[in-house]
Amino acid sequence: MDLDAVRTFVAVVDTGQFQEAAADLSITQQAVSKRIAGLEKDLAVRLFTRTARGARLTIDGQAFLPHARELLRVAERAVASVLPGSRPLRVDVIASRSAASGLMRGFHRAHPEIELDVVMMFDIETAVAAIRSGAIDASFRAVAVPGRPLPEDIESVRVLDEPLQLLTGPAHALAGARSVTVAQLAGHRIWMPGIVPGTEWAAYYDDLVAEFGLTIEATGPNFGSDALLDTIADTQALATFMGEQTRLVWPAGHGLRRIPVTDPSPVYPHSLLWRRDNPHPALATLRAHLAATVAGHDAAGSWTPGWVIRH
């Protein structure tokens, strides 16, 4: 159904005259007559009868009027739903306990008036496809994986370098250390069952292993963080890496240790990705917030892979 014709019908009803409706709609009286005639043809009924005083609704016109007004209200709501800023800002944070999730919590505290929709997507290809389709507005990722550059319509900016920490159980040989160097980790088994080949974090740890001769094992099924923590707590043979801002909780009896890694300090690079032509005003607010509140990157004594985009 032609919404312009419906809008014209309602304007004629409200003004009582075709000429007055034409003036309100900034069209000619002939155009008003043509629209009404087309609508009557579509509905197969007469909507108005003309009188000396103007246009009067027929019985069918009276029946159609409340539905016509509702059609226009629905159309207005549909348009409003996609106006910039009228819907929540939708952002992918990968995992609920990640540094990216913490960044978004900080943004929400600073801007509680902005409605957010936080989602979690597994890999960068899925996230980029969602950004390009408009399913999400932005994503936090480590970019760009070697051989897979970002599409030209995707923009990115480095927002956070998150230092890695070594997580050990109380019986591990390094459990008592205040910090450990990367060289000291050589020969120790670092267990990370969550590493999935082809992901950006797998590319990061592959480069870390190649650069420093570390032993990272991704063997066994990934039963989640709780099972990982239980295993690390119960063995002296295994340790794992954890981001400094990753928020995990474990029973006090586990006796787990979080130990800074230094000389150099491996950092995991988080970037914000978005589509260049995305007009959502809250996206610009998020970018400005991150630029103002998050510490710089590429600090002296830190390490990231050579393929990481540096802004």
Short mmCIF file of C-alpha atoms in Angstrom, two decimals:
data_model
loop_
_atom_site.label_atom_id
_atom_site.label_comp_id
_atom_site.label_asym_id
_atom_site.label_seq_id
_atom_site.Cartn_x
_atom_site.Cartn_y
_atom_site.Cartn_z
CA MET A 1 0.00 0.00 0.00
CA ASP A 2 1.24 3.47 -0.93
CA LEU A 3 1.98 5.28 2.34
CA ASP A 4 1.99 8.66 0.58
CA ALA A 5 -1.57 8.00 -0.50
CA VAL A 6 -2.54 6.97 3.03
CA ARG A 7 -0.88 10.11 4.39
CA THR A 8 -2.81 12.20 1.85
CA PHE A 9 -6.07 10.51 2.81
CA VAL A 10 -5.51 11.42 6.49
CA ALA A 11 -4.58 14.99 5.53
CA VAL A 12 -7.84 15.41 3.59
CA VAL A 13 -9.77 14.08 6.59
CA ASP A 14 -8.00 16.44 8.99
CA THR A 15 -8.38 19.55 6.80
CA GLY A 16 -11.77 18.70 5.28
CA GLN A 17 -10.73 19.86 1.82
CA PHE A 18 -8.52 18.61 -0.99
CA GLN A 19 -7.09 22.11 -1.49
CA GLU A 20 -6.13 22.53 2.18
CA ALA A 21 -4.58 19.05 2.23
CA ALA A 22 -2.52 19.95 -0.84
CA ALA A 23 -1.20 23.05 0.92
CA ASP A 24 -0.29 21.08 4.06
CA LEU A 25 1.54 18.44 2.02
CA SER A 26 3.19 20.99 -0.30
CA ILE A 27 1.81 19.29 -3.41
CA THR A 28 -0.79 20.29 -6.00
CA GLN A 29 -4.52 19.71 -5.59
CA GLN A 30 -4.33 17.55 -8.71
CA ALA A 31 -1.72 15.35 -7.01
CA VAL A 32 -4.00 14.98 -3.98
CA SER A 33 -6.90 13.89 -6.21
CA LYS A 34 -4.66 11.43 -8.05
CA ARG A 35 -3.40 9.86 -4.80
CA ILE A 36 -6.90 9.49 -3.39
CA ALA A 37 -8.14 7.99 -6.63
CA GLY A 38 -5.26 5.48 -6.61
CA LEU A 39 -5.98 4.53 -3.00
CA GLU A 40 -9.69 4.06 -3.74
CA LYS A 41 -8.76 1.86 -6.69
CA ASP A 42 -6.46 -0.29 -4.51
CA LEU A 43 -9.16 -0.66 -1.85
CA ALA A 44 -12.01 -1.01 -4.37
CA VAL A 45 -14.18 1.43 -2.38
CA ARG A 46 -15.01 5.13 -2.36
CA LEU A 47 -13.46 6.98 0.57
CA PHE A 48 -14.90 10.47 0.09
CA THR A 49 -17.91 12.20 -1.34
CA ARG A 50 -17.49 15.80 -2.42
CA THR A 51 -19.83 18.45 -1.08
CA ALA A 52 -20.06 22.22 -1.42
CA ARG A 53 -18.19 22.49 1.87
CA GLY A 54 -15.40 20.07 0.96
CA ALA A 55 -14.83 16.33 1.28
CA ARG A 56 -16.91 14.06 3.49
CA LEU A 57 -15.99 10.50 4.46
CA THR A 58 -18.09 7.65 3.19
CA ILE A 59 -18.95 4.75 5.48
CA ASP A 60 -15.98 2.85 4.02
CA GLY A 61 -13.78 5.90 4.55
CA GLN A 62 -14.83 6.06 8.21
CA ALA A 63 -13.98 2.37 8.60
CA PHE A 64 -10.58 2.84 7.00
CA LEU A 65 -9.57 5.99 8.92
CA PRO A 66 -8.37 4.45 12.25
CA HIS A 67 -6.34 1.87 10.36
CA ALA A 68 -4.82 4.56 8.15
CA ARG A 69 -3.70 6.51 11.21
CA GLU A 70 -2.19 3.36 12.70
CA LEU A 71 -0.34 2.63 9.45
CA LEU A 72 1.29 6.07 9.62
CA ARG A 73 2.19 5.61 13.29
CA VAL A 74 3.81 2.24 12.52
CA ALA A 75 5.74 3.80 9.64
CA GLU A 76 7.00 6.58 11.92
CA ARG A 77 8.14 4.06 14.51
CA ALA A 78 9.88 2.00 11.83
CA VAL A 79 11.83 5.03 10.61
CA ALA A 80 12.67 6.13 14.15
CA SER A 81 14.02 2.68 15.01
CA VAL A 82 16.93 3.09 12.58
CA LEU A 83 17.70 6.77 13.02
CA PRO A 84 21.28 7.33 14.26
CA GLY A 85 21.33 7.09 18.03
CA SER A 86 17.79 5.75 18.34
CA ARG A 87 18.87 2.14 18.90
CA PRO A 88 21.43 0.63 21.28
CA LEU A 89 25.10 0.67 20.35
CA ARG A 90 25.93 -3.01 19.67
CA VAL A 91 29.48 -4.04 20.51
CA ASP A 92 31.26 -7.42 20.44
CA VAL A 93 33.61 -8.05 23.40
CA ILE A 94 34.56 -11.70 22.64
CA ALA A 95 34.13 -12.89 26.26
CA SER A 96 32.33 -11.62 29.34
CA ARG A 97 35.45 -11.65 31.57
CA SER A 98 37.84 -10.17 29.02
CA ALA A 99 39.62 -6.83 29.06
CA ALA A 100 37.26 -5.65 26.31
CA SER A 101 34.28 -6.34 28.54
CA GLY A 102 35.97 -4.27 31.25
CA LEU A 103 36.45 -1.41 28.79
CA MET A 104 32.76 -1.46 27.96
CA ARG A 105 31.80 -1.48 31.65
CA GLY A 106 33.95 1.61 32.11
CA PHE A 107 32.25 3.25 29.15
CA HIS A 108 28.82 2.45 30.59
CA ARG A 109 29.77 3.99 33.94
CA ALA A 110 30.96 7.15 32.18
CA HIS A 111 27.94 7.33 29.84
CA PRO A 112 24.96 5.64 31.52
CA GLU A 113 22.61 7.53 29.19
CA ILE A 114 23.83 5.51 26.17
CA GLU A 115 21.95 2.27 25.67
CA LEU A 116 24.25 -0.68 24.98
CA ASP A 117 23.83 -4.15 23.56
CA VAL A 118 26.94 -6.23 24.33
CA VAL A 119 27.44 -9.46 22.39
CA MET A 120 30.15 -12.11 22.15
CA MET A 121 31.38 -13.50 18.83
CA PHE A 122 33.99 -16.20 18.46
CA ASP A 123 36.35 -15.23 15.64
CA ILE A 124 37.42 -12.14 13.75
CA GLU A 125 35.88 -13.23 10.44
CA THR A 126 32.46 -13.54 12.06
CA ALA A 127 32.88 -10.18 13.80
CA VAL A 128 34.02 -8.38 10.64
CA ALA A 129 31.13 -9.84 8.64
CA ALA A 130 28.71 -8.66 11.34
CA ILE A 131 30.21 -5.16 11.28
CA ARG A 132 29.95 -4.98 7.49
CA SER A 133 26.33 -6.20 7.48
CA GLY A 134 25.31 -3.80 10.26
CA ALA A 135 24.50 -6.58 12.72
CA ILE A 136 26.95 -4.99 15.18
CA ASP A 137 28.54 -1.54 15.37
CA ALA A 138 32.00 -2.45 16.65
CA SER A 139 34.22 -5.26 17.89
CA PHE A 140 37.34 -5.54 20.04
CA ARG A 141 39.96 -7.68 18.25
CA ALA A 142 43.70 -8.18 17.78
CA VAL A 143 44.36 -7.22 14.15
CA ALA A 144 45.36 -8.06 11.58
CA VAL A 145 46.11 -11.75 11.31
CA PRO A 146 48.94 -12.40 8.83
CA GLY A 147 47.62 -12.87 5.30
CA ARG A 148 44.13 -11.67 6.24
CA PRO A 149 44.05 -7.87 6.07
CA LEU A 150 40.94 -6.00 7.08
CA PRO A 151 38.50 -5.04 4.31
CA GLU A 152 38.85 -1.47 3.08
CA ASP A 153 35.52 -0.42 4.59
CA ILE A 154 36.59 -1.47 8.11
CA GLU A 155 38.49 1.00 10.28
CA SER A 156 40.50 0.03 13.37
CA VAL A 157 42.37 1.75 16.15
CA ARG A 158 44.60 0.20 18.81
CA VAL A 159 43.04 0.91 22.19
CA LEU A 160 44.75 -1.27 24.80
CA ASP A 161 47.92 -3.30 25.30
CA GLU A 162 47.14 -5.88 27.97
CA PRO A 163 50.23 -7.40 29.68
CA LEU A 164 50.26 -11.17 30.02
CA GLN A 165 50.63 -12.76 33.43
CA LEU A 166 51.70 -16.29 34.31
CA LEU A 167 49.08 -18.16 36.34
CA THR A 168 50.42 -21.02 38.46
CA GLY A 169 49.28 -23.30 41.22
CA PRO A 170 50.94 -23.15 44.66
CA ALA A 171 53.25 -26.11 43.96
CA HIS A 172 54.65 -24.82 40.68
CA ALA A 173 58.37 -24.08 40.55
CA LEU A 174 57.72 -20.39 39.76
CA ALA A 175 54.87 -19.88 42.20
CA GLY A 176 56.99 -17.90 44.67
CA ALA A 177 58.41 -15.45 42.13
CA ARG A 178 57.39 -11.76 42.25
CA SER A 179 57.91 -11.64 38.48
CA VAL A 180 59.39 -13.89 35.81
CA THR A 181 61.29 -13.07 32.64
CA VAL A 182 60.31 -14.56 29.32
CA ALA A 183 63.62 -16.43 29.30
CA GLN A 184 62.74 -18.11 32.62
CA LEU A 185 59.62 -19.58 31.03
CA ALA A 186 61.63 -21.66 28.56
CA GLY A 187 61.20 -25.34 29.41
CA HIS A 188 58.02 -24.82 31.42
CA ARG A 189 54.75 -26.23 30.08
CA ILE A 190 52.14 -23.55 29.49
CA TRP A 191 48.72 -25.09 29.00
CA MET A 192 46.10 -23.14 27.02
CA PRO A 193 43.33 -25.47 25.75
CA GLY A 194 41.28 -22.47 24.56
CA ILE A 195 43.64 -21.74 21.66
CA VAL A 196 41.84 -22.51 18.40
CA PRO A 197 43.85 -22.68 15.15
CA GLY A 198 43.04 -19.89 12.73
CA THR A 199 41.94 -17.36 15.35
CA GLU A 200 43.73 -14.09 15.98
CA TRP A 201 44.76 -15.21 19.46
CA ALA A 202 46.25 -18.42 18.03
CA ALA A 203 48.33 -16.28 15.63
CA TYR A 204 49.48 -14.17 18.58
CA TYR A 205 50.63 -17.14 20.66
CA ASP A 206 52.24 -18.83 17.64
CA ASP A 207 54.44 -15.76 17.24
CA LEU A 208 55.16 -15.65 20.97
CA VAL A 209 56.35 -19.27 20.87
CA ALA A 210 58.47 -18.67 17.77
CA GLU A 211 60.05 -15.52 19.18
CA PHE A 212 61.01 -16.83 22.63
CA GLY A 213 61.11 -20.63 22.30
CA LEU A 214 58.26 -21.23 24.72
CA THR A 215 56.21 -24.39 25.08
CA ILE A 216 52.48 -23.74 24.80
CA GLU A 217 50.22 -26.78 24.77
CA ALA A 218 46.64 -26.60 23.53
CA THR A 219 45.95 -30.33 24.02
CA GLY A 220 42.74 -31.75 25.40
CA PRO A 221 39.16 -30.50 25.26
CA ASN A 222 38.39 -26.98 26.44
CA PHE A 223 36.00 -27.35 29.38
CA GLY A 224 36.10 -23.63 30.17
CA SER A 225 37.90 -21.42 32.64
CA ASP A 226 36.74 -23.22 35.80
CA ALA A 227 38.19 -26.54 34.66
CA LEU A 228 41.39 -24.79 33.57
CA LEU A 229 41.80 -23.16 36.99
CA ASP A 230 41.11 -26.43 38.79
CA THR A 231 43.81 -28.21 36.78
CA ILE A 232 46.40 -25.45 37.22
CA ALA A 233 45.76 -25.40 40.97
CA ASP A 234 46.24 -29.17 41.31
CA THR A 235 49.49 -29.63 39.37
CA GLN A 236 53.04 -28.43 39.65
CA ALA A 237 53.76 -29.23 36.00
CA LEU A 238 51.45 -26.78 34.25
CA ALA A 239 50.97 -23.03 34.16
CA THR A 240 48.91 -20.82 31.86
CA PHE A 241 48.86 -17.29 30.52
CA MET A 242 46.20 -14.81 31.54
CA GLY A 243 45.64 -11.20 30.58
CA GLU A 244 46.30 -8.71 33.38
CA GLN A 245 42.74 -7.36 33.09
CA THR A 246 41.01 -10.72 32.69
CA ARG A 247 38.67 -11.11 35.63
CA LEU A 248 38.41 -14.67 36.93
CA VAL A 249 37.35 -15.87 40.38
CA TRP A 250 38.48 -19.11 41.96
CA PRO A 251 38.12 -20.77 45.38
CA ALA A 252 40.51 -19.44 48.02
CA GLY A 253 41.85 -22.96 48.57
CA HIS A 254 43.25 -23.07 45.02
CA GLY A 255 46.17 -20.87 46.04
CA LEU A 256 46.69 -19.65 42.48
CA ARG A 257 49.38 -17.04 41.74
CA ARG A 258 49.26 -14.31 39.10
CA ILE A 259 52.85 -13.41 38.21
CA PRO A 260 53.90 -10.52 35.91
CA VAL A 261 56.05 -11.49 32.91
CA THR A 262 58.93 -9.13 32.07
CA ASP A 263 62.02 -8.53 29.97
CA PRO A 264 60.20 -8.00 27.67
CA SER A 265 56.59 -7.95 28.81
CA PRO A 266 54.38 -9.69 26.22
CA VAL A 267 51.22 -7.64 25.73
CA TYR A 268 48.05 -8.65 23.97
CA PRO A 269 46.93 -5.85 21.62
CA HIS A 270 43.24 -4.94 21.65
CA SER A 271 41.88 -2.83 18.79
CA LEU A 272 38.42 -1.45 18.16
CA LEU A 273 36.97 -2.23 14.72
CA TRP A 274 34.03 -0.47 13.06
CA ARG A 275 32.65 0.28 9.60
CA ARG A 276 33.88 3.61 8.25
CA ASP A 277 30.42 4.87 7.29
CA ASN A 278 28.64 3.86 10.51
CA PRO A 279 26.72 7.00 11.61
CA HIS A 280 25.76 5.91 15.14
CA PRO A 281 26.69 8.91 17.34
CA ALA A 282 27.46 6.68 20.33
CA LEU A 283 30.22 5.03 18.31
CA ALA A 284 32.11 8.33 18.14
CA THR A 285 31.51 8.77 21.88
CA LEU A 286 32.96 5.30 22.56
CA ARG A 287 36.05 6.02 20.49
CA ALA A 288 36.60 9.35 22.26
CA HIS A 289 36.15 7.67 25.65
CA LEU A 290 38.69 4.97 24.87
CA ALA A 291 41.20 7.51 23.55
CA ALA A 292 40.87 9.57 26.73
CA THR A 293 40.83 6.82 29.36
CA VAL A 294 43.00 3.95 28.11
CA ALA A 295 46.77 4.04 28.50
CA GLY A 296 49.03 4.16 25.47
CA HIS A 297 50.62 1.21 23.75
CA ASP A 298 54.00 0.08 22.44
CA ALA A 299 55.53 0.99 25.81
CA ALA A 300 59.25 0.47 26.33
CA GLY A 301 60.01 -3.10 27.38
CA SER A 302 56.86 -4.58 25.87
CA TRP A 303 56.48 -7.07 23.01
CA THR A 304 53.79 -7.63 20.38
CA PRO A 305 54.01 -9.58 17.09
CA GLY A 306 55.25 -7.69 14.06
CA TRP A 307 51.95 -8.09 12.23
CA VAL A 308 49.96 -6.12 14.80
CA ILE A 309 48.61 -2.87 13.38
CA ARG A 310 50.19 0.09 15.12
CA HIS A 311 48.23 3.34 15.30
#
